[in-house]
Backbone as ProteinMPNN parsed JSONL, in Angstrom:
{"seq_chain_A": "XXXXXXXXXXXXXXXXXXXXXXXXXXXXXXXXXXXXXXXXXXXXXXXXXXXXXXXXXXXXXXXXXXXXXXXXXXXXXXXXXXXXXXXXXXXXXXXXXXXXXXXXXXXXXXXXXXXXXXXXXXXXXXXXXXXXXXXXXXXXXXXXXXXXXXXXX", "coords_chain_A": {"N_chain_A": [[105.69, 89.836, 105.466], [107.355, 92.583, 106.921], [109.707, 91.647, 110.117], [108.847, 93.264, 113.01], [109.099, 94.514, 116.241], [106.786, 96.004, 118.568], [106.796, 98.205, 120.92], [106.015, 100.187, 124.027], [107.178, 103.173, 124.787], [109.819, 104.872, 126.975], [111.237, 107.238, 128.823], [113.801, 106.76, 128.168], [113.599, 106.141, 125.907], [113.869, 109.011, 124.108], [115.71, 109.864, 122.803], [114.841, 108.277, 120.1], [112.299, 109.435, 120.05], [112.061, 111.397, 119.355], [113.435, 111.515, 116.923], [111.636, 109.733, 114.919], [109.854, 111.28, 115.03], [110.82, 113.927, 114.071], [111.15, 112.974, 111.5], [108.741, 112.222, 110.312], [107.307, 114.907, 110.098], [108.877, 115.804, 108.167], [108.217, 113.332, 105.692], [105.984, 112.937, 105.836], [104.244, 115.49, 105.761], [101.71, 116.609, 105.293], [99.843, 115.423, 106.941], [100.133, 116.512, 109.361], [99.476, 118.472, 111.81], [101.523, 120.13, 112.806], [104.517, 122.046, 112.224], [107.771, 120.561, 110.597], [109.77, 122.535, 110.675], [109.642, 123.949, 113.205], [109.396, 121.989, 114.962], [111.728, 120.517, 114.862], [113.503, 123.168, 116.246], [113.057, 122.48, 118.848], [113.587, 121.619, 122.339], [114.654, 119.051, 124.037], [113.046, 118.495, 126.116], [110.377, 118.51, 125.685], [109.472, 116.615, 124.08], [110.231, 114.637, 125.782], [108.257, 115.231, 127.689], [106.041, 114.922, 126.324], [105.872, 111.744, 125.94], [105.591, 111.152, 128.902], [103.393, 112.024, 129.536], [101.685, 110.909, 128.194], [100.61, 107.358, 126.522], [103.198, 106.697, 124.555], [103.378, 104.492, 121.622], [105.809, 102.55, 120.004], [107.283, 101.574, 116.816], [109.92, 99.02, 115.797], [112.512, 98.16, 113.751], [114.907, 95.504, 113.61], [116.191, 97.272, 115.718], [115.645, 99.36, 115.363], [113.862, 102.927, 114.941], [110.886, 102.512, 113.453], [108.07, 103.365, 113.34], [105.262, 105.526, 115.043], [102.605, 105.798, 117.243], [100.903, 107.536, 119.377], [98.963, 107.459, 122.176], [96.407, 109.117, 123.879], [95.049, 109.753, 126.885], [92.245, 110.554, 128.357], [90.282, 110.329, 131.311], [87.713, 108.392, 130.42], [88.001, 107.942, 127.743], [89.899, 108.176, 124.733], [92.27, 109.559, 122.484], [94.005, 109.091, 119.457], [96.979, 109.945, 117.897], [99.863, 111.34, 116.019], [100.157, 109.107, 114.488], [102.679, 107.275, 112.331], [104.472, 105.662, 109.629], [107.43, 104.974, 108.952], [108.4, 105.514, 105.539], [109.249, 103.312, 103.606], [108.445, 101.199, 105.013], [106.07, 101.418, 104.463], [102.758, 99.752, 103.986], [103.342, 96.517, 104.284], [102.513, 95.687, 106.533], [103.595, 96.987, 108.829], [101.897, 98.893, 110.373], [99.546, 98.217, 110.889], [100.125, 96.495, 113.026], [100.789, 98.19, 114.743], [98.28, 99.629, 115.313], [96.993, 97.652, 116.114], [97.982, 96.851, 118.139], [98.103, 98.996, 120.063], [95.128, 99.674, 119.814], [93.983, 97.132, 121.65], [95.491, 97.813, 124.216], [94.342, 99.578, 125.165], [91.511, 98.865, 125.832], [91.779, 98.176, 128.239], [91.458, 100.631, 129.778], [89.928, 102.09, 128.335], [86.69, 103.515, 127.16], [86.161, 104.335, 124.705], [87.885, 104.864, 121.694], [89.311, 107.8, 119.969], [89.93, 109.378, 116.502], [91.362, 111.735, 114.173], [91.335, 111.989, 110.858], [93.078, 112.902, 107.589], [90.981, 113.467, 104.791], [91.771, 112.435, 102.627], [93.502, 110.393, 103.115], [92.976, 107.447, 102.05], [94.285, 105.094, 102.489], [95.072, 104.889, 105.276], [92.17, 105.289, 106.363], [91.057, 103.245, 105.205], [92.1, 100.989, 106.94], [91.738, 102.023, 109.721], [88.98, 101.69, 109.638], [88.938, 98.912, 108.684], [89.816, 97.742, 111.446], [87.716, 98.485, 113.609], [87.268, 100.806, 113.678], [85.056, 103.794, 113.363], [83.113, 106.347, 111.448], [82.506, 108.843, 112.46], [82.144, 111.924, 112.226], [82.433, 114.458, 109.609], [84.442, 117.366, 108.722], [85.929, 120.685, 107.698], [89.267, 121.8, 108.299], [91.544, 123.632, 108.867], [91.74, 124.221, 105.989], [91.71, 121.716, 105.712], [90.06, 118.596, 105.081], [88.876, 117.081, 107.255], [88.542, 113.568, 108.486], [86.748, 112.931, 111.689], [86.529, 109.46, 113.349], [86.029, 106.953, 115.145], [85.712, 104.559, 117.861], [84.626, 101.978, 119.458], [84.32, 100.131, 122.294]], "CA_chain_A": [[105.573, 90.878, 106.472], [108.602, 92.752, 107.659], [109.675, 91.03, 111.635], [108.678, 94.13, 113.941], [108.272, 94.478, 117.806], [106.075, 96.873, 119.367], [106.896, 98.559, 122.374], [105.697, 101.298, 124.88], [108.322, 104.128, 125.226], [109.931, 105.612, 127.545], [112.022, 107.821, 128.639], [115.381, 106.446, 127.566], [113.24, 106.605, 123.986], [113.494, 110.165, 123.906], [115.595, 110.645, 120.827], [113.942, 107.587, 118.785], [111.069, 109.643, 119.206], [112.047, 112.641, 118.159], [113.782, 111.306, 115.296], [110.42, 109.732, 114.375], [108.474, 112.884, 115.11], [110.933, 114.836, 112.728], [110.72, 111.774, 110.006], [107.377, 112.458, 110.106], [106.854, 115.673, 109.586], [109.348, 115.585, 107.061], [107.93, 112.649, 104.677], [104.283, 113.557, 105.442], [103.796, 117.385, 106.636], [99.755, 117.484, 105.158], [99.202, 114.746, 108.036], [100.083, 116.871, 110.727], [99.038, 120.025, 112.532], [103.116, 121.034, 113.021], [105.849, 121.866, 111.298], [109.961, 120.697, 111.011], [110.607, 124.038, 111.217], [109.216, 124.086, 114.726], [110.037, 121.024, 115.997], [113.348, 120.649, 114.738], [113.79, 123.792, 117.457], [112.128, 122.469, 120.358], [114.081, 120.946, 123.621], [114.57, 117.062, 123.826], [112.418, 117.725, 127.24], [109.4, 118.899, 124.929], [109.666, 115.054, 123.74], [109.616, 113.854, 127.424], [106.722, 115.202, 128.181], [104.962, 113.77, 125.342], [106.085, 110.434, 126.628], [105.796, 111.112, 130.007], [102.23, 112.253, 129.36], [100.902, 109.774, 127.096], [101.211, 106.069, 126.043], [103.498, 106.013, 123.125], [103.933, 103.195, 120.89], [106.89, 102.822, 118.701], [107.727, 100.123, 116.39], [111.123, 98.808, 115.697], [112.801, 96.92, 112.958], [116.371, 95.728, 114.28], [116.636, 98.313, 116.317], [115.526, 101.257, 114.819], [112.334, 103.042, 115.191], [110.069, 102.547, 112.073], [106.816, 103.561, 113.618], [104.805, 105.522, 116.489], [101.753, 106.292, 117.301], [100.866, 108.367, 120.182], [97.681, 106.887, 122.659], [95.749, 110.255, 124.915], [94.073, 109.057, 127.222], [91.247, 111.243, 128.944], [88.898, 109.727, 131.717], [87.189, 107.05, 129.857], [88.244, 107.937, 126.204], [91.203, 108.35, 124.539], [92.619, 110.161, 121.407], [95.389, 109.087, 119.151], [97.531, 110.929, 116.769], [100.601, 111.398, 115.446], [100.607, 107.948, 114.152], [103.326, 107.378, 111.226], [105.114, 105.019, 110.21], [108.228, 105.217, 107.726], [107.621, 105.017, 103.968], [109.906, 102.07, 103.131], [107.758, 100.066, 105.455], [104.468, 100.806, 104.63], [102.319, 98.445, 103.271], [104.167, 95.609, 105.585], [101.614, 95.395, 108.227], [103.336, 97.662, 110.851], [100.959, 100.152, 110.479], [98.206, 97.189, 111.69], [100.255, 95.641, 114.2], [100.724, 99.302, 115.686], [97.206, 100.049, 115.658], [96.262, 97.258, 116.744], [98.6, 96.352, 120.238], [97.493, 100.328, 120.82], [93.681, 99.222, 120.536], [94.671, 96.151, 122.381], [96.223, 98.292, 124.951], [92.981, 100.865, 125.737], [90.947, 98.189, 125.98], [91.77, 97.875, 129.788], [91.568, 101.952, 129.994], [89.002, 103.423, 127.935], [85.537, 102.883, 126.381], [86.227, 104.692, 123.113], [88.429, 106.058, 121.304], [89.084, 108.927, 119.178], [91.328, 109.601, 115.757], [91.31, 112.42, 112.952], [92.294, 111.643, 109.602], [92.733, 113.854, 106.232], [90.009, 112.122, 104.168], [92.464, 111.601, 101.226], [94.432, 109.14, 103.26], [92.537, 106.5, 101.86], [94.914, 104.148, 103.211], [94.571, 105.145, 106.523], [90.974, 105.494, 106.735], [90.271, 101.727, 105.197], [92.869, 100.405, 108.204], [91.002, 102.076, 110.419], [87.852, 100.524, 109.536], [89.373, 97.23, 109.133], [90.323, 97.528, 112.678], [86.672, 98.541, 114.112], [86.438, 102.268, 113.711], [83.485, 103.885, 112.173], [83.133, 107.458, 110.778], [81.761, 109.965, 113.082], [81.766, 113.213, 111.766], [83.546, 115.084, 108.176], [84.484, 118.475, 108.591], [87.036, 121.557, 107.448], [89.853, 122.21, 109.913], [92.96, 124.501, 108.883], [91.978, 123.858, 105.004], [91.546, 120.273, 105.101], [88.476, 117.937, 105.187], [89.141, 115.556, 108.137], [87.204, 112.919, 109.002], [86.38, 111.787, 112.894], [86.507, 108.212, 113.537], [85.48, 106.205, 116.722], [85.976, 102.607, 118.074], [84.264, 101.733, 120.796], [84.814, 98.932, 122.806]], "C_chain_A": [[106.916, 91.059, 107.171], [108.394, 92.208, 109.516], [110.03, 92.742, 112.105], [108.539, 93.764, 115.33], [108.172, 95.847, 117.936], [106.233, 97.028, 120.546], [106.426, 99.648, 122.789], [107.123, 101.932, 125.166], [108.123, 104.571, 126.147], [110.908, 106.455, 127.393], [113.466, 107.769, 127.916], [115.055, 106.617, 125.99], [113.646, 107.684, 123.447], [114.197, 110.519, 122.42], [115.285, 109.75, 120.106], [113.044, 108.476, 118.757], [111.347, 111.031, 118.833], [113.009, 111.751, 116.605], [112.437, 110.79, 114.272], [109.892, 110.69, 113.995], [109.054, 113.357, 113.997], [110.778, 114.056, 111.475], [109.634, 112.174, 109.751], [106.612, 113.794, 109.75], [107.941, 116.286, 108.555], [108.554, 114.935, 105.981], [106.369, 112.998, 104.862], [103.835, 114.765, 106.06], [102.411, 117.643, 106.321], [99.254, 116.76, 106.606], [99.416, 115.241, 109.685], [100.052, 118.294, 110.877], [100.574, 120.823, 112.401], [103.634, 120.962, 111.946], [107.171, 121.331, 111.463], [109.822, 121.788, 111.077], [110.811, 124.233, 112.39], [109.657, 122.967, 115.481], [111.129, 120.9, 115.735], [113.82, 121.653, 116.291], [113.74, 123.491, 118.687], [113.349, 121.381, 120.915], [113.686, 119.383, 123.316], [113.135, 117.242, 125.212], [110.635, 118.341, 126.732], [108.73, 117.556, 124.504], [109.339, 114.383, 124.243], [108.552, 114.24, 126.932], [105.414, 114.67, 127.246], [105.151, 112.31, 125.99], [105.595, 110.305, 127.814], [104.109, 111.286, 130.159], [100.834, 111.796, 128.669], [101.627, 108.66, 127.556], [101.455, 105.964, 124.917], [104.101, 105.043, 122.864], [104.759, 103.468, 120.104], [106.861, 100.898, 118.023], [108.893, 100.016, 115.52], [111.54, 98.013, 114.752], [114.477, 97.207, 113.128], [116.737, 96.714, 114.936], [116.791, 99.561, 116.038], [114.017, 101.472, 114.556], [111.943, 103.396, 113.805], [108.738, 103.473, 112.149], [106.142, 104.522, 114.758], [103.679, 105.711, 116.558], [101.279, 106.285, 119.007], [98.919, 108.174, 120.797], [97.446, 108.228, 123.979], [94.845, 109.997, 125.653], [93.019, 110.295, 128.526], [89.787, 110.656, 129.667], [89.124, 108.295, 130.942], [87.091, 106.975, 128.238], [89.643, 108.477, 125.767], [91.859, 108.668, 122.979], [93.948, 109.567, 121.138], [95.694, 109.763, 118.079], [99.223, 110.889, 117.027], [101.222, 109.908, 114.881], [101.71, 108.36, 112.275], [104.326, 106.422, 111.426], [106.925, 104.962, 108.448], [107.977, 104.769, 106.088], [108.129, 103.948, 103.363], [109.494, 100.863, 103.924], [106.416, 99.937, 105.713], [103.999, 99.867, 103.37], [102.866, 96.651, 103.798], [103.657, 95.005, 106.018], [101.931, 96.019, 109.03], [102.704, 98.564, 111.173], [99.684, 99.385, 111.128], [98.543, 96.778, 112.696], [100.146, 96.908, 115.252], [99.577, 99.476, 116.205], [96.88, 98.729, 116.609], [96.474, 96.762, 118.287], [98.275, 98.098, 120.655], [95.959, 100.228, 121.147], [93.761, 98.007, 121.868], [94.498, 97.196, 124.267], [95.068, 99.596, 125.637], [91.944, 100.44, 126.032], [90.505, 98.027, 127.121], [91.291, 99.422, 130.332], [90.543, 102.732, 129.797], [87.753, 102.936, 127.555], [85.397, 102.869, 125.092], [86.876, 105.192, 123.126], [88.735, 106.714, 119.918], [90.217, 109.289, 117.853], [90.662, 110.736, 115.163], [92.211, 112.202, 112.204], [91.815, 112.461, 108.665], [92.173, 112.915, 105.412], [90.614, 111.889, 102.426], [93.356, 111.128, 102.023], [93.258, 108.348, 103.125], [93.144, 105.482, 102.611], [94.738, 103.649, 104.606], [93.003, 104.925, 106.96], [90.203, 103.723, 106.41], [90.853, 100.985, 106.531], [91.866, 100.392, 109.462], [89.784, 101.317, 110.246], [87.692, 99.393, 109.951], [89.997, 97.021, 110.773], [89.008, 98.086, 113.84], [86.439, 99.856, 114.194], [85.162, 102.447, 112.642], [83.596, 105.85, 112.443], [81.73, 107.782, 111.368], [80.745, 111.124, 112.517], [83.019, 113.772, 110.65], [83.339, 116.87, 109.207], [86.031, 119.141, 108.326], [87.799, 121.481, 108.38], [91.232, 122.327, 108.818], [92.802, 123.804, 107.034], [91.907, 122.758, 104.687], [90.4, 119.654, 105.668], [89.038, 116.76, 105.662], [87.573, 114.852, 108.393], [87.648, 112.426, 110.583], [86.226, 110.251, 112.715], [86.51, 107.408, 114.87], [85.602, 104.74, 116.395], [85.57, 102.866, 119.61], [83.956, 100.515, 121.012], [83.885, 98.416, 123.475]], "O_chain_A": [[107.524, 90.192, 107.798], [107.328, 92.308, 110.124], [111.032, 93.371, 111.765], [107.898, 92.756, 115.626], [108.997, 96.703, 117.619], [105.897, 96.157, 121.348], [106.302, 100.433, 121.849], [108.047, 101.304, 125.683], [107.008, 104.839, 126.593], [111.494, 106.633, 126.325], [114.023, 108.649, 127.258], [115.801, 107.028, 125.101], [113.874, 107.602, 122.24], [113.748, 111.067, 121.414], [115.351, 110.189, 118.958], [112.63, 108.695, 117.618], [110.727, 111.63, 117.955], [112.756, 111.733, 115.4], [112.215, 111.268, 113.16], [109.5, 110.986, 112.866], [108.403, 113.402, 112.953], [110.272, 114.568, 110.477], [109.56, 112.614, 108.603], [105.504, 113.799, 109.214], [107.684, 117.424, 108.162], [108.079, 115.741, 105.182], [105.683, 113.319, 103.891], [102.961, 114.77, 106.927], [101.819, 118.601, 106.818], [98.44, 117.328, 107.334], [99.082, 114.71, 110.744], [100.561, 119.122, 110.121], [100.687, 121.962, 111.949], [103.457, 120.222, 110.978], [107.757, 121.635, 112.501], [109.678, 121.985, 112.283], [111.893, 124.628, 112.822], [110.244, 123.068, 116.558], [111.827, 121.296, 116.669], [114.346, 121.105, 117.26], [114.302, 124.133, 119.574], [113.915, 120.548, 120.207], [112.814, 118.81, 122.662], [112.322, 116.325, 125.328], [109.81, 118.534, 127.624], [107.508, 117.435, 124.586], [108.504, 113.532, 123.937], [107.948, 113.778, 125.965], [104.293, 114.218, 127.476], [104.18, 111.921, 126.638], [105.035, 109.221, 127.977], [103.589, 110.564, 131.009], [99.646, 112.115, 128.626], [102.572, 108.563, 128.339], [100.696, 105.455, 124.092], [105.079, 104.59, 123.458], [104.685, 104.493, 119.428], [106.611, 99.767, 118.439], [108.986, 100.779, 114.559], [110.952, 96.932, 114.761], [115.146, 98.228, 112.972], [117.871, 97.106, 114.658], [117.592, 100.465, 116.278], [113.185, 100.664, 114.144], [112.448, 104.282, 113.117], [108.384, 104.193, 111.215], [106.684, 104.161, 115.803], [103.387, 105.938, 115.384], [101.296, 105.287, 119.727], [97.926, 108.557, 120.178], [98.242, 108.28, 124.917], [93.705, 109.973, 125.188], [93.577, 110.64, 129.568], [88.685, 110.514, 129.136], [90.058, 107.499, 130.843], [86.363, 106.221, 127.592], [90.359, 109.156, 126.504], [91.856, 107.653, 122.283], [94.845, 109.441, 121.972], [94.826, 110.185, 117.314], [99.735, 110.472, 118.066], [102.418, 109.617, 114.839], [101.537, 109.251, 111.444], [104.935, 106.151, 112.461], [106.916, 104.929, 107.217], [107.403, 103.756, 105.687], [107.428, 103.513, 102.449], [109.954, 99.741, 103.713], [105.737, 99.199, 106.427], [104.53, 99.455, 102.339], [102.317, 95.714, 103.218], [103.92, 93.807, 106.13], [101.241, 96.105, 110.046], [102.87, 99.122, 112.258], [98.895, 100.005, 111.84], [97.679, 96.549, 113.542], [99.591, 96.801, 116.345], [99.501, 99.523, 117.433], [96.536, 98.884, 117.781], [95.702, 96.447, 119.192], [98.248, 98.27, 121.874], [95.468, 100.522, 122.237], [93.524, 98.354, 123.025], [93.612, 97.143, 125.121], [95.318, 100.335, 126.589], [91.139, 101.232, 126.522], [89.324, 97.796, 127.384], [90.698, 99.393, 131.41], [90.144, 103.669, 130.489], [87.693, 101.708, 127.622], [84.86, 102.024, 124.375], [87.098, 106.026, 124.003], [88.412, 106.164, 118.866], [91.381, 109.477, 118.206], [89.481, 110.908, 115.465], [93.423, 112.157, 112.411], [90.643, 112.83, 108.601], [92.627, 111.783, 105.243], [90.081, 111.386, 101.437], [94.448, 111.506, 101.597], [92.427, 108.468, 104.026], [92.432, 104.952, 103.463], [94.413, 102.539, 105.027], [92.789, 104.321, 108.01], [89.288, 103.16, 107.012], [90.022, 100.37, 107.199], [91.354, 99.436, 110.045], [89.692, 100.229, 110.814], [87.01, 98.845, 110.818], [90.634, 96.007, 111.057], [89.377, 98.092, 115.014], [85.409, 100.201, 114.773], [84.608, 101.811, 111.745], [84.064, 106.423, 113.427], [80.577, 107.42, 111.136], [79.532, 111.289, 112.386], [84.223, 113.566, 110.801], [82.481, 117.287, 109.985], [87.076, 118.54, 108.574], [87.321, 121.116, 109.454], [91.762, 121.42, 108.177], [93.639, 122.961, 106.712], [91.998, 122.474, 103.492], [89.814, 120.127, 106.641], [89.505, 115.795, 105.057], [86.387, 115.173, 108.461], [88.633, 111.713, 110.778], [85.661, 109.933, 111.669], [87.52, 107.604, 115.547], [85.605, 104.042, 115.381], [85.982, 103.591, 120.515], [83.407, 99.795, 120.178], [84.057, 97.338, 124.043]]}, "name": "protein", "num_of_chains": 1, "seq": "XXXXXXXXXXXXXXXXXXXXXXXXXXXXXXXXXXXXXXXXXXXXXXXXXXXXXXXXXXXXXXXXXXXXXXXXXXXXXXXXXXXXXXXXXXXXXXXXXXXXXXXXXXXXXXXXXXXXXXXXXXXXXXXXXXXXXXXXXXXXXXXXXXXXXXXXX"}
């Protein structure tokens, strides 16, 4: 297992996470709602406010961001998304350690919470599992057949 640490970003993050964000919708564009085209354009303070507005996780190997995934927290439940984590380090574990210091971490916050995944990430969708979600609800959305997934605490 590659040596990662997991941290909560902040502001001073701001361009790890856009460099993530665009990594990400670079190497996997079916897994997300946006485009590079669009974000590439957008203001660093577009970035903030994701940060500033959430709890994102990043994860680091030597000092460079490998990983993030992005914790929403609403009331007493809490949505995540834009998890991703670079392709030369999946399969690793930091895709488990992420998830799981973010479950970890909602624990104190929320009662349940909330993902969507495209139901050909297999990968994704056994993780989840193996980490206590359970399969809500399937449905269409923009051409693709996501599945809901819940963890409740």
């Amino acid at each position: 297992m590659t040596e990662i640490l997991i941290r909560q970003l902040n502001d001073n993050d701001v361009h790890d996470f856009r460099a993530i964000r665009l990594s990400a919708l670079q190497n996997s564009p079916e897994m997300f709602g946006a485009t590079y085209a669009v974000e590439v354009t957008r203001p660093l303070s577009i970035f903030l406010d994701v940060i500033f507005n959430n709890v994102v996780f990043a994860a680091y190997h030597h000092e460079r961001i490998i990983g993030v995934l992005i914790f929403q927290q609403n009331i007493d439940q809490a949505n995540l998304y834009g998890f991703f984590v670079e392709p030369e380090y999946r399969n690793q574990g930091v895709a488990q350690q992420l998830l799981q210091t973010t479950i970890d971490y909602g624990q104190a916050y929320v009662r349940q919470v909330i993902l969507s995944v495209v139901a050909t990430n297999i990968p994704a969708i056994h993780l989840y599992q193996k980490l206590g979600f359970q399969i809500v609800t399937q449905a269409v959305k923009n051409n693709e057949h996501e599945i809901e997934m819940m963890l409740f605490y």
